[in-house]
Tab-separated table of C-alpha atoms and ligand atoms in Angstrom:
chain	number	residue	atom	x	y	z
A	1166	MET	CA	30.482	12.185	-2.493
A	1167	PRO	CA	30.449	16.134	-3.909
A	1168	THR	CA	27.545	18.275	-2.569
A	1169	LEU	CA	25.193	18.829	-5.002
A	1170	GLU	CA	26.522	22.384	-5.771
A	1171	LYS	CA	29.583	21.557	-6.960
A	1172	ILE	CA	27.748	19.431	-10.027
A	1173	GLN	CA	25.064	21.838	-10.751
A	1174	PRO	CA	25.615	20.095	-14.921
A	1175	GLU	CA	25.377	16.799	-13.534
A	1176	LEU	CA	21.966	17.639	-11.815
A	1177	GLN	CA	20.907	19.694	-15.436
A	1178	PHE	CA	21.796	16.633	-17.092
A	1179	ALA	CA	20.163	14.220	-14.866
A	1180	GLN	CA	16.532	16.418	-14.837
A	1181	ASN	CA	16.269	16.480	-18.805
A	1182	TYR	CA	17.206	12.430	-18.997
A	1183	VAL	CA	14.370	12.360	-16.134
A	1184	ASN	CA	12.007	15.095	-18.276
A	1185	GLU	CA	12.743	12.925	-21.262
A	1186	VAL	CA	11.837	9.565	-19.971
A	1187	PHE	CA	8.616	10.970	-18.171
A	1188	GLU	CA	7.206	12.304	-21.742
A	1189	ILE	CA	7.863	8.922	-22.946
A	1190	VAL	CA	5.725	7.420	-20.396
A	1191	LYS	CA	3.199	9.650	-20.894
A	1192	LYS	CA	2.939	8.600	-24.581
A	1193	ARG	CA	2.520	4.852	-24.270
A	1194	ASN	CA	0.596	5.061	-20.796
A	1195	ALA	CA	-1.819	8.111	-21.951
A	1196	ASN	CA	-4.877	8.162	-19.534
A	1197	GLU	CA	-3.134	6.033	-17.111
A	1198	ASN	CA	-3.580	8.687	-14.108
A	1199	GLU	CA	-2.722	7.056	-11.434
A	1200	PHE	CA	-0.010	5.513	-13.251
A	1201	LEU	CA	1.674	8.122	-14.271
A	1202	GLN	CA	1.533	10.480	-10.546
A	1203	ALA	CA	3.432	7.558	-9.103
A	1204	VAL	CA	5.979	7.247	-11.576
A	1205	LYS	CA	6.115	11.279	-11.964
A	1206	GLU	CA	6.388	10.788	-7.757
A	1207	VAL	CA	9.508	8.747	-8.025
A	1208	PHE	CA	11.396	9.816	-11.026
A	1209	ASP	CA	11.501	13.851	-9.235
A	1210	SER	CA	12.406	12.082	-6.052
A	1211	LEU	CA	15.899	10.796	-8.691
A	1212	VAL	CA	17.461	13.427	-10.035
A	1213	PRO	CA	20.244	14.009	-7.530
A	1214	VAL	CA	20.730	10.058	-7.448
A	1215	LEU	CA	21.518	9.598	-11.661
A	1216	ALA	CA	23.783	13.021	-11.101
A	1217	LYS	CA	25.397	11.623	-8.673
A	1218	ASP	CA	25.039	8.122	-10.131
A	1219	PRO	CA	26.043	7.952	-13.982
A	1220	ILE	CA	25.297	4.278	-14.138
A	1221	TYR	CA	21.490	4.032	-13.886
A	1222	ILE	CA	21.507	6.358	-16.884
A	1223	LYS	CA	23.942	4.852	-18.918
A	1224	HIS	CA	22.064	1.987	-17.986
A	1225	ASN	CA	18.783	3.416	-19.044
A	1226	ILE	CA	17.118	1.911	-15.268
A	1227	LEU	CA	14.684	4.513	-15.455
A	1228	GLU	CA	12.901	3.795	-19.288
A	1229	ARG	CA	13.277	0.170	-18.208
A	1230	ILE	CA	11.525	-0.141	-14.296
A	1231	VAL	CA	8.340	1.743	-15.601
A	1232	GLU	CA	7.717	-1.361	-17.551
A	1233	PRO	CA	6.180	-4.170	-16.339
A	1234	GLU	CA	7.843	-7.575	-17.142
A	1235	ARG	CA	4.283	-8.552	-17.720
A	1236	ILE	CA	0.893	-7.695	-17.484
A	1237	ILE	CA	-2.130	-10.675	-18.095
A	1238	SER	CA	-5.564	-9.146	-18.487
A	1239	PHE	CA	-8.328	-12.107	-18.237
A	1240	ARG	CA	-12.304	-12.785	-17.944
A	1241	VAL	CA	-13.587	-13.913	-15.446
A	1242	PRO	CA	-16.977	-15.609	-16.098
A	1243	TRP	CA	-19.234	-16.638	-12.782
A	1244	VAL	CA	-22.677	-17.487	-11.966
A	1245	ASP	CA	-25.226	-15.543	-9.928
A	1246	ASP	CA	-27.790	-16.634	-6.973
A	1247	ASN	CA	-29.826	-15.863	-9.823
A	1248	GLY	CA	-28.276	-18.460	-12.248
A	1249	THR	CA	-27.180	-15.049	-14.069
A	1250	VAL	CA	-23.598	-15.730	-15.979
A	1251	GLN	CA	-21.934	-12.565	-14.746
A	1252	VAL	CA	-18.449	-11.087	-16.357
A	1253	ASN	CA	-15.570	-9.748	-14.735
A	1254	ARG	CA	-12.183	-8.860	-15.708
A	1255	GLY	CA	-8.841	-10.194	-14.283
A	1256	PHE	CA	-5.654	-8.384	-14.066
A	1257	ARG	CA	-1.848	-10.045	-12.749
A	1258	VAL	CA	0.628	-7.366	-13.594
A	1259	GLN	CA	4.390	-8.697	-12.781
A	1260	PHE	CA	6.737	-5.615	-12.854
A	1261	ASN	CA	9.589	-6.559	-11.383
A	1262	SER	CA	11.429	-9.526	-10.282
A	1263	ALA	CA	15.134	-7.849	-9.955
A	1264	ILE	CA	15.556	-8.810	-6.551
A	1265	GLY	CA	13.189	-11.571	-5.761
A	1266	PRO	CA	9.323	-13.242	-6.779
A	1267	TYR	CA	6.848	-11.047	-7.590
A	1268	LYS	CA	4.561	-9.971	-4.730
A	1269	GLY	CA	1.636	-7.663	-3.962
A	1270	GLY	CA	-1.995	-8.327	-2.861
A	1271	ILE	CA	-5.085	-8.467	-5.177
A	1272	ARG	CA	-7.724	-5.711	-4.862
A	1273	PHE	CA	-11.527	-7.321	-5.619
A	1274	HIS	CA	-12.688	-3.408	-6.333
A	1275	PRO	CA	-15.262	-1.885	-9.029
A	1276	SER	CA	-12.963	0.977	-9.536
A	1277	VAL	CA	-9.845	-1.334	-10.891
A	1278	ASN	CA	-8.544	-1.216	-13.814
A	1279	ALA	CA	-5.207	-1.443	-15.875
A	1280	SER	CA	-3.758	1.922	-14.408
A	1281	ILE	CA	-4.717	1.669	-10.988
A	1282	VAL	CA	-2.878	-1.939	-10.603
A	1283	LYS	CA	-0.088	-0.757	-12.518
A	1284	PHE	CA	0.520	2.433	-9.785
A	1285	LEU	CA	-0.143	0.037	-7.201
A	1286	GLY	CA	2.720	-2.925	-9.077
A	1287	PHE	CA	5.046	0.004	-9.645
A	1288	GLU	CA	5.124	1.441	-5.929
A	1289	GLN	CA	5.311	-1.687	-4.555
A	1290	ILE	CA	8.421	-2.565	-6.433
A	1291	PHE	CA	10.052	0.327	-4.238
A	1292	LYS	CA	7.942	-0.854	-0.983
A	1293	ASN	CA	9.099	-4.623	-0.919
A	1294	SER	CA	12.802	-3.367	-1.220
A	1295	LEU	CA	12.347	-1.015	1.449
A	1296	THR	CA	11.461	-4.040	3.246
A	1297	GLY	CA	14.264	-5.483	3.435
A	1298	GLN	CA	13.028	-9.122	2.222
A	1299	PRO	CA	14.070	-10.520	-1.563
A	1300	ILE	CA	10.484	-9.932	-3.003
A	1301	GLY	CA	9.347	-8.399	-6.417
A	1302	GLY	CA	7.265	-6.111	-7.017
A	1303	GLY	CA	3.598	-6.783	-8.010
A	1304	LYS	CA	0.008	-6.454	-7.858
A	1305	GLY	CA	-3.448	-7.534	-9.149
A	1306	GLY	CA	-7.615	-7.380	-9.023
A	1307	SER	CA	-10.845	-7.111	-10.733
A	1308	ASP	CA	-13.041	-4.951	-11.014
A	1309	PHE	CA	-15.924	-7.111	-9.306
A	1310	ASP	CA	-17.509	-5.593	-6.202
A	1311	PRO	CA	-18.212	-8.108	-3.390
A	1312	LYS	CA	-20.570	-5.209	-1.607
A	1313	GLY	CA	-23.830	-7.064	-1.728
A	1314	LYS	CA	-22.729	-9.861	-2.912
A	1315	SER	CA	-23.332	-13.285	-0.879
A	1316	ASP	CA	-21.038	-15.784	0.105
A	1317	GLY	CA	-21.569	-18.288	-2.492
A	1318	GLU	CA	-20.726	-15.572	-5.009
A	1319	ILE	CA	-17.825	-14.715	-3.650
A	1320	MET	CA	-16.821	-18.050	-3.524
A	1321	ARG	CA	-17.576	-18.537	-7.285
A	1322	PHE	CA	-16.279	-15.073	-8.613
A	1323	THR	CA	-13.150	-16.064	-6.245
A	1324	GLN	CA	-12.636	-19.604	-7.998
A	1325	SER	CA	-13.046	-18.492	-11.495
A	1326	PHE	CA	-10.517	-16.121	-10.829
A	1327	MET	CA	-7.957	-18.237	-9.577
A	1328	THR	CA	-8.734	-20.626	-12.279
A	1329	GLU	CA	-6.662	-18.214	-14.640
A	1330	LEU	CA	-4.301	-17.052	-12.125
A	1331	SER	CA	-3.190	-20.364	-10.635
A	1332	LYS	CA	-0.916	-20.477	-14.378
A	1333	TYR	CA	0.998	-17.895	-13.628
A	1334	ILE	CA	1.559	-17.752	-9.986
A	1335	GLY	CA	3.243	-20.024	-7.320
A	1336	PRO	CA	5.908	-19.406	-4.204
A	1337	ASP	CA	8.939	-18.749	-6.472
A	1338	THR	CA	7.324	-16.993	-9.244
A	1339	ASP	CA	4.553	-15.094	-8.131
A	1340	VAL	CA	2.949	-14.542	-4.368
A	1341	PRO	CA	-0.050	-12.774	-4.065
A	1342	ALA	CA	-1.775	-11.574	-1.039
A	1343	GLY	CA	-4.979	-9.057	-0.092
A	1344	ASP	CA	-5.651	-5.599	-0.323
A	1345	ILE	CA	-9.653	-3.443	-0.770
A	1346	GLY	CA	-12.120	-6.128	-1.236
A	1347	VAL	CA	-9.597	-9.144	-0.108
A	1348	GLY	CA	-9.460	-10.234	3.020
A	1349	ALA	CA	-9.056	-13.667	4.305
A	1350	LYS	CA	-11.883	-15.014	3.235
A	1351	GLU	CA	-10.992	-14.486	-0.017
A	1352	ILE	CA	-7.501	-15.958	0.140
A	1353	GLY	CA	-8.775	-19.009	1.366
A	1354	TYR	CA	-11.308	-19.832	-1.623
A	1355	MET	CA	-8.518	-18.560	-3.710
A	1356	PHE	CA	-5.722	-20.954	-1.658
A	1357	GLY	CA	-8.744	-23.571	-2.498
A	1358	GLN	CA	-9.064	-23.387	-5.891
A	1359	TYR	CA	-5.233	-23.401	-6.766
A	1360	LYS	CA	-4.779	-26.154	-4.391
A	1361	LYS	CA	-7.419	-28.128	-6.573
A	1362	ILE	CA	-5.986	-27.101	-9.378
A	1363	ARG	CA	-2.634	-27.729	-8.806
A	1364	GLY	CA	-2.687	-30.880	-6.657
A	1365	SER	CA	-0.930	-30.178	-4.304
A	1366	PHE	CA	-0.686	-28.635	-1.253
A	1367	GLN	CA	2.139	-25.037	-1.641
A	1368	ALA	CA	1.794	-23.356	1.113
A	1369	GLY	CA	3.974	-20.083	-0.184
A	1370	VAL	CA	1.607	-18.950	-3.086
A	1371	LEU	CA	-0.669	-16.816	-0.670
A	1372	THR	CA	0.252	-15.112	2.359
A	1373	GLY	CA	-2.219	-13.601	4.539
A	1374	LYS	CA	-3.669	-17.149	4.463
A	1375	GLY	CA	-5.719	-18.678	7.769
A	1376	LEU	CA	-4.018	-19.937	10.441
A	1377	SER	CA	-4.436	-23.203	10.137
A	1378	TYR	CA	-3.172	-23.593	6.971
A	1379	GLY	CA	-0.256	-21.376	7.007
A	1380	GLY	CA	-1.509	-18.327	7.609
A	1381	SER	CA	0.975	-15.850	10.161
A	1382	LEU	CA	-0.129	-14.799	13.266
A	1383	ALA	CA	0.556	-11.115	13.007
A	1384	ARG	CA	-0.640	-10.894	9.282
A	1385	LYS	CA	-4.207	-9.166	10.056
A	1386	GLU	CA	-2.456	-6.572	12.597
A	1387	ALA	CA	0.376	-5.802	9.951
A	1388	THR	CA	-0.035	-2.776	8.041
A	1389	GLY	CA	-2.149	-1.051	10.412
A	1390	TYR	CA	0.663	-1.631	13.541
A	1391	GLY	CA	2.864	-1.025	11.134
A	1392	THR	CA	1.372	2.370	10.091
A	1393	VAL	CA	1.811	3.489	13.500
A	1394	TYR	CA	5.729	2.460	14.403
A	1395	PHE	CA	6.915	3.874	11.228
A	1396	VAL	CA	5.020	7.436	12.689
A	1397	GLU	CA	6.074	6.967	16.108
A	1398	GLU	CA	9.718	7.184	14.797
A	1399	MET	CA	8.724	10.064	12.525
A	1400	LEU	CA	6.959	11.864	16.110
A	1401	LYS	CA	10.239	11.038	17.624
A	1402	GLU	CA	11.889	13.514	15.923
A	1403	THR	CA	10.543	15.935	17.389
A	1404	ASN	CA	10.256	14.365	20.557
A	1405	LEU	CA	6.542	13.507	20.432
A	1406	SER	CA	4.637	10.412	20.138
A	1407	PHE	CA	0.602	9.454	19.953
A	1408	ASN	CA	0.140	9.247	23.984
A	1409	GLY	CA	-2.613	11.855	24.766
A	1410	ARG	CA	-2.839	12.859	20.719
A	1411	THR	CA	-6.168	13.544	18.924
A	1412	VAL	CA	-5.930	11.018	15.855
A	1413	VAL	CA	-8.356	10.921	12.632
A	1414	VAL	CA	-8.226	7.306	10.690
A	1415	SER	CA	-9.829	6.893	7.908
A	1416	GLY	CA	-11.243	4.170	6.267
A	1417	SER	CA	-12.472	0.826	8.612
A	1418	GLY	CA	-10.896	-2.231	6.767
A	1419	ASN	CA	-8.091	-4.033	7.598
A	1420	VAL	CA	-5.544	-1.223	7.465
A	1421	SER	CA	-7.847	1.340	9.596
A	1422	ILE	CA	-9.019	-1.146	12.242
A	1423	TYR	CA	-5.339	-2.284	13.285
A	1424	ALA	CA	-4.539	1.376	13.324
A	1425	ILE	CA	-6.875	3.141	15.319
A	1426	GLU	CA	-5.912	-0.469	17.253
A	1427	LYS	CA	-1.853	0.571	17.423
A	1428	ALA	CA	-2.506	3.964	18.001
A	1429	GLN	CA	-5.053	3.979	21.261
A	1430	GLN	CA	-2.558	1.266	22.717
A	1431	LEU	CA	-0.260	3.939	22.748
A	1432	GLY	CA	-2.342	6.431	24.797
A	1433	ALA	CA	-3.996	8.496	21.520
A	1434	LYS	CA	-7.902	9.337	21.006
A	1435	VAL	CA	-8.986	8.461	17.607
A	1436	ILE	CA	-11.556	10.710	16.897
A	1437	ALA	CA	-13.201	9.697	13.696
A	1438	CYS	CA	-12.629	6.528	10.857
A	1439	SER	CA	-15.110	6.694	7.828
A	1440	ASP	CA	-16.526	4.127	4.782
A	1441	SER	CA	-16.825	4.857	1.208
A	1442	SER	CA	-19.941	6.430	2.445
A	1443	GLY	CA	-19.475	9.004	5.134
A	1444	TYR	CA	-17.735	8.950	8.558
A	1445	ILE	CA	-18.150	9.046	12.313
A	1446	TYR	CA	-17.090	11.194	14.415
A	1447	ASP	CA	-16.390	10.296	18.615
A	1448	GLU	CA	-14.925	12.792	20.310
A	1449	ASN	CA	-14.677	10.649	23.766
A	1450	GLY	CA	-12.911	8.590	21.051
A	1451	ILE	CA	-13.757	5.959	19.320
A	1452	ASN	CA	-15.032	2.660	20.075
A	1453	LEU	CA	-13.090	-0.110	18.254
A	1454	GLU	CA	-15.168	-3.114	19.401
A	1455	THR	CA	-18.364	-1.510	17.699
A	1456	VAL	CA	-15.554	-0.577	14.488
A	1457	LYS	CA	-15.008	-4.037	14.836
A	1458	ARG	CA	-18.074	-6.081	15.252
A	1459	LEU	CA	-19.675	-3.835	12.793
A	1460	LYS	CA	-17.419	-3.945	9.992
A	1461	GLU	CA	-15.247	-7.622	10.806
A	1462	VAL	CA	-18.097	-9.312	11.467
A	1463	GLU	CA	-21.693	-8.186	10.903
A	1464	LYS	CA	-20.026	-6.548	7.446
A	1465	LYS	CA	-22.276	-3.575	7.865
A	1466	ARG	CA	-21.798	-0.055	7.188
A	1467	ILE	CA	-19.740	2.491	9.331
A	1468	ASN	CA	-23.395	4.568	10.040
A	1469	GLU	CA	-25.073	2.004	12.267
A	1470	TYR	CA	-22.349	3.024	14.675
A	1471	VAL	CA	-24.200	5.717	15.424
A	1472	ASN	CA	-27.247	3.650	16.644
A	1473	GLU	CA	-25.199	2.021	19.755
A	1474	HIS	CA	-23.105	5.758	20.035
A	1475	PRO	CA	-26.333	8.389	20.168
A	1476	HIS	CA	-23.274	11.101	21.324
A	1477	ALA	CA	-21.369	10.288	17.914
A	1478	LYS	CA	-21.674	11.935	15.260
A	1479	TYR	CA	-22.415	10.336	11.202
A	1480	VAL	CA	-21.965	12.776	8.062
A	1481	GLU	CA	-21.986	12.086	4.766
A	1482	GLY	CA	-19.793	11.317	2.461
A	1483	CYS	CA	-15.475	10.922	2.849
A	1484	THR	CA	-13.953	13.937	2.525
A	1485	GLY	CA	-14.921	15.910	4.804
A	1486	ILE	CA	-13.334	13.509	7.652
A	1487	TRP	CA	-10.265	15.573	7.177
A	1488	SER	CA	-12.383	18.948	8.066
A	1489	LEU	CA	-12.207	17.737	11.858
A	1490	PRO	CA	-8.772	19.212	13.909
A	1491	CYS	CA	-6.654	16.810	14.857
A	1492	ASP	CA	-2.705	16.078	15.740
A	1493	ILE	CA	-2.004	13.004	13.455
A	1494	ALA	CA	-3.198	12.852	10.407
A	1495	LEU	CA	-3.610	8.091	9.394
A	1496	PRO	CA	-5.144	8.321	5.539
A	1497	CYS	CA	-6.239	4.421	5.696
A	1498	ALA	CA	-8.866	4.075	3.111
A	1499	THR	CA	-7.819	4.358	-1.136
A	1500	GLN	CA	-5.631	6.601	-2.998
A	1501	ASN	CA	-6.074	10.144	-3.864
A	1502	GLU	CA	-8.326	10.651	-0.651
A	1503	ILE	CA	-6.213	13.643	0.872
A	1504	ASP	CA	-6.192	16.711	-2.408
A	1505	GLU	CA	-4.322	19.726	-1.815
A	1506	VAL	CA	-7.653	21.709	-0.389
A	1507	SER	CA	-8.264	18.739	2.720
A	1508	ALA	CA	-4.868	19.365	2.534
A	1509	LYS	CA	-4.851	22.803	3.644
A	1510	MET	CA	-7.595	22.520	5.670
A	1511	LEU	CA	-5.257	19.655	7.836
A	1512	VAL	CA	-2.033	22.467	8.385
A	1513	ALA	CA	-5.025	25.325	9.033
A	1514	ASN	CA	-6.149	22.977	12.191
A	1515	GLY	CA	-3.031	22.251	13.394
A	1516	VAL	CA	-1.837	18.448	12.382
A	1517	LYS	CA	1.450	17.733	12.819
A	1518	ALA	CA	1.923	14.119	11.637
A	1519	VAL	CA	1.030	12.221	8.358
A	1520	GLY	CA	1.026	8.730	7.697
A	1521	GLU	CA	-0.057	7.452	4.661
A	1522	GLY	CA	-1.427	3.652	5.431
A	1523	ALA	CA	-3.455	3.354	2.316
A	1524	ASN	CA	-1.349	3.664	-0.958
A	1525	MET	CA	-1.082	6.906	-2.520
A	1526	PRO	CA	-3.651	8.599	-0.247
A	1527	SER	CA	-2.268	12.279	-1.132
A	1528	THR	CA	-1.783	14.288	-4.312
A	1529	LEU	CA	1.284	15.360	-5.057
A	1530	GLU	CA	-0.175	18.568	-4.974
A	1531	ALA	CA	-1.251	17.718	-1.288
A	1532	ILE	CA	1.844	16.139	-0.408
A	1533	GLU	CA	3.163	19.608	-1.600
A	1534	VAL	CA	1.229	21.713	1.102
A	1535	PHE	CA	2.841	19.183	3.767
A	1536	HIS	CA	5.704	19.797	3.135
A	1537	ALA	CA	5.109	23.003	2.841
A	1538	ASN	CA	4.253	23.646	6.025
A	1539	ASN	CA	6.571	21.687	8.251
A	1540	VAL	CA	4.250	18.447	8.514
A	1541	LEU	CA	5.730	15.757	9.615
A	1542	PHE	CA	5.328	13.438	6.032
A	1543	GLY	CA	5.312	9.932	6.037
A	1544	PRO	CA	4.699	8.627	2.667
A	1545	ALA	CA	2.686	5.198	1.770
A	1546	LYS	CA	5.430	3.331	0.284
A	1547	ALA	CA	7.658	3.080	3.969
A	1548	VAL	CA	4.484	3.643	5.759
A	1549	ASN	CA	2.559	0.901	5.269
A	1550	ALA	CA	4.907	-1.589	4.147
A	1551	GLY	CA	4.848	-4.122	7.684
A	1552	GLY	CA	1.853	-5.882	5.947
A	1553	VAL	CA	3.928	-7.393	2.964
A	1554	ALA	CA	6.771	-7.157	5.288
A	1555	VAL	CA	4.498	-9.656	7.477
A	1556	SER	CA	4.090	-11.677	4.969
A	1557	ALA	CA	7.159	-11.902	3.619
A	1558	LEU	CA	7.691	-13.991	7.200
A	1559	GLU	CA	4.762	-16.285	6.509
A	1560	MET	CA	6.517	-16.833	3.068
A	1561	ALA	CA	9.953	-17.771	5.653
A	1562	GLN	CA	7.578	-19.740	8.200
A	1563	ASN	CA	6.330	-21.993	5.110
A	1564	SER	CA	9.776	-21.919	3.639
A	1565	MET	CA	11.263	-23.697	7.162
A	1566	ARG	CA	7.028	-25.339	7.867
A	1567	LEU	CA	7.550	-23.872	11.459
A	1568	SER	CA	5.527	-20.634	12.644
A	1569	TRP	CA	6.398	-18.177	15.264
A	1570	SER	CA	4.413	-16.449	17.716
A	1571	PHE	CA	2.539	-13.516	17.367
A	1572	GLU	CA	4.838	-11.776	20.361
A	1573	GLU	CA	7.965	-12.594	17.870
A	1574	VAL	CA	6.767	-11.686	14.709
A	1575	ASP	CA	5.378	-8.521	15.964
A	1576	ALA	CA	8.798	-7.699	17.538
A	1577	LYS	CA	10.102	-8.375	13.414
A	1578	LEU	CA	7.649	-5.820	12.718
A	1579	GLN	CA	8.737	-3.276	15.098
A	1580	GLU	CA	12.387	-3.683	14.221
A	1581	ILE	CA	11.435	-3.476	10.167
A	1582	MET	CA	9.533	-0.414	10.653
A	1583	LYS	CA	12.410	0.861	11.884
A	1584	ASP	CA	14.954	0.291	9.734
A	1585	ILE	CA	12.519	1.704	6.983
A	1586	TYR	CA	12.037	4.752	8.553
A	1587	LEU	CA	16.413	5.007	9.529
A	1588	ASN	CA	16.881	3.751	5.973
A	1589	SER	CA	14.805	6.651	4.282
A	1590	LYS	CA	16.217	9.341	6.856
A	1591	THR	CA	19.626	8.724	5.641
A	1592	ALA	CA	18.751	7.815	1.902
A	1593	ALA	CA	17.251	11.509	1.921
A	1594	ALA	CA	19.949	12.904	4.101
A	1595	ASP	CA	22.663	11.316	1.529
A	1596	TYR	CA	21.456	13.584	-1.092
A	1597	GLU	CA	20.871	16.695	0.568
A	1598	LEU	CA	16.523	16.713	1.608
A	1599	ASP	CA	16.676	16.144	4.941
A	1600	GLY	CA	13.371	15.663	6.467
A	1601	ASN	CA	12.494	14.624	2.691
A	1602	LEU	CA	11.476	10.947	3.223
A	1603	VAL	CA	9.700	10.356	0.012
A	1604	ALA	CA	12.232	11.697	-1.734
A	1605	GLY	CA	14.040	9.024	1.183
A	1606	ALA	CA	11.879	5.769	0.719
A	1607	ASN	CA	12.097	5.862	-3.262
A	1608	ILE	CA	15.677	6.239	-3.454
A	1609	ALA	CA	16.210	3.901	-0.901
A	1610	GLY	CA	14.376	1.502	-2.792
A	1611	PHE	CA	14.823	2.299	-6.363
A	1612	LYS	CA	18.938	1.452	-5.604
A	1613	LYS	CA	18.996	-1.897	-4.341
A	1614	VAL	CA	16.295	-2.688	-6.907
A	1615	ALA	CA	18.385	-0.721	-9.565
A	1616	ASP	CA	21.673	-2.400	-8.646
A	1617	ALA	CA	19.999	-5.497	-9.201
A	1618	MET	CA	18.947	-4.877	-12.777
A	1619	ILE	CA	22.811	-4.069	-13.836
A	1620	ASP	CA	23.852	-6.816	-11.950
A	1621	GLN	CA	21.563	-9.447	-14.327
A	1622	GLY	CA	22.269	-7.952	-17.402
A	1623	VAL	CA	19.711	-7.029	-20.061
A	1624	ILE	CA	16.331	-9.398	-19.855
B	1778	LIG	P1	-10.298	-2.924	2.688
B	1778	LIG	O1	-10.255	-3.547	4.569
B	1778	LIG	O2	-10.585	-3.304	1.671
B	1778	LIG	O3	-10.489	-1.378	3.764
B	1778	LIG	C1	-10.694	-0.503	2.909
B	1778	LIG	C2	-11.862	0.897	3.583
B	1778	LIG	O4	-11.612	1.622	2.158
B	1778	LIG	C3	-13.088	0.362	3.980
B	1778	LIG	O5	-13.489	1.045	5.164
B	1778	LIG	C4	-13.923	0.957	2.587
B	1778	LIG	O6	-14.810	1.396	2.663
B	1778	LIG	C5	-13.211	2.004	2.509
B	1778	LIG	N1	-12.768	2.750	0.991
B	1778	LIG	C6	-12.428	1.794	-0.377
B	1778	LIG	N2	-12.103	2.125	-1.587
B	1778	LIG	C7	-12.730	3.949	-0.745
B	1778	LIG	C8	-13.088	5.326	-1.497
B	1778	LIG	N3	-12.961	4.937	-2.916
B	1778	LIG	N4	-13.211	5.916	-0.989
B	1778	LIG	C9	-13.643	6.253	0.602
B	1778	LIG	N5	-13.294	5.510	0.831
B	1778	LIG	C10	-13.004	3.451	0.732
B	1778	LIG	O7	-9.444	-2.315	2.819
B	1778	LIG	P2	-7.309	-2.360	3.324
B	1778	LIG	O8	-6.372	-4.286	3.021
B	1778	LIG	O9	-7.332	-2.057	4.448
B	1778	LIG	O10	-7.240	-1.396	2.678
B	1778	LIG	C11	-6.790	-0.041	2.349
B	1778	LIG	C12	-5.895	0.441	1.811
B	1778	LIG	O11	-4.772	0.416	2.684
B	1778	LIG	C13	-5.525	0.029	0.629
B	1778	LIG	O12	-5.532	1.732	-0.515
B	1778	LIG	C14	-4.529	-1.055	0.193
B	1778	LIG	O13	-3.895	-0.709	-0.931
B	1778	LIG	C15	-3.601	-0.215	1.505
B	1778	LIG	N6	-2.721	-1.848	1.818
B	1778	LIG	C16	-3.174	-2.630	2.175
B	1778	LIG	C17	-2.424	-3.027	2.703
B	1778	LIG	C18	-3.019	-4.349	3.899
B	1778	LIG	O14	-2.386	-5.389	4.513
B	1778	LIG	N7	-4.473	-4.940	3.255
B	1778	LIG	C19	-0.800	-3.200	3.317
B	1778	LIG	C20	-0.235	-2.382	2.520
B	1778	LIG	C21	-1.813	-1.457	1.887
B	1778	LIG	P3	-16.317	0.437	2.024
B	1778	LIG	O15	-16.264	-0.939	3.151
B	1778	LIG	O16	-17.005	1.547	2.155
B	1778	LIG	O17	-15.690	0.352	0.279
């Protein structure tokens, strides 16, 4: 391939094309800030690819890839414990099916809107492609807030949600999974309702299922473990490892808990974690057993931790967690939780690596700060791809009607995370962007999907 220096006119042409398409995207999706942020990050990475491979411009892949194949928005009526009718809004974005059926989680959180679901669905296209598994990109959710709701309310809401969603999904069409606010319990209710409506047991329609009806061992652990496996690969480049390092993990949900577990197994000291109200700091290292019981079993707030560990501190508000000095930061809660100010604090305190367990937890400005200061930075679509990768393994086990052991799935997950790291690193180097894993992940994820779109014609 010619070096970038030798193709300056092509680079300028590709940059102009990217700018033009981005202007169109902005007009068509005005006010969808999260979606525009995700598109900008991907577009910026693709300029050298388009300069070297103008076939993607000829087929107008950028304009096509930012337009979801289908967006479904629907009413979700349900009756609360007082007998009052409540109404929420449900979404499913079926973004891209070039390399397989749509695949991506369902989020229940009051902040869910079209922009959030679209950014998540867009990211999912490239993430799923990076896993090497045959899965397209999709995402869904509702502005329903599970906090403070009874089990009966959660079940009735979830059943109503699935009554409508069931018209659009299936094992070869669209396979949802969990995300924020949707764990094994909600997946169970969704699966039960889908089965009742369809009158058939189709294990492959959802992933993250319970082990007694088609779930995969190690799915629960996959995103958190995968995050740590990826960061461990990144650290190896500079002869570092988790062993003996101080780690801060935001959130205390599914991804955070299993990131903490794996980091501790690898010898790290995890000193802090959080929820949307505040964070706890335990200089002796977080007691994971307590966090698991509080969050997974008792569904309590993280501040309760200090009742059992009085030497630990609880601080109201979640962004302050990034002011704690650490070697490795793993944002595992939600989008845009690390802004430029937080990124600068982390750098000033000597952070060596940041791995995004959550989706888009760093703003574009924060990423620039990390890159400018040579912090090893692992982007979400690569780092947290372990969850969807094991979901694809769950689909494979369902179609073969067998179950692999925990060790088998975990070994496959480790291999997949190593491959994702290597492919992202190699793609970055191919375009003279050595060490820029944001660009590498975007490029590697994009090329496979774009090539499939070209092969399949204008559809
Ligand atoms: P989860 O189990 O529902 O946990 C979410 C955690 O983040 C909770 O501790 C929650 O605190 C906190 N949080 C939520 N919204 C917040 C906000 N606005 N500010 C601060 N903290 C907030 O969800 P999860 O499955 O771990 O997902 C976490 C992130 O990972 C999300 O970005 C998700 O898209 C991404 N992800 C998840 C998977 C997966 O397999 N689960 C796969 C790939 C990516 P509260 O309890 O106070 O709400």
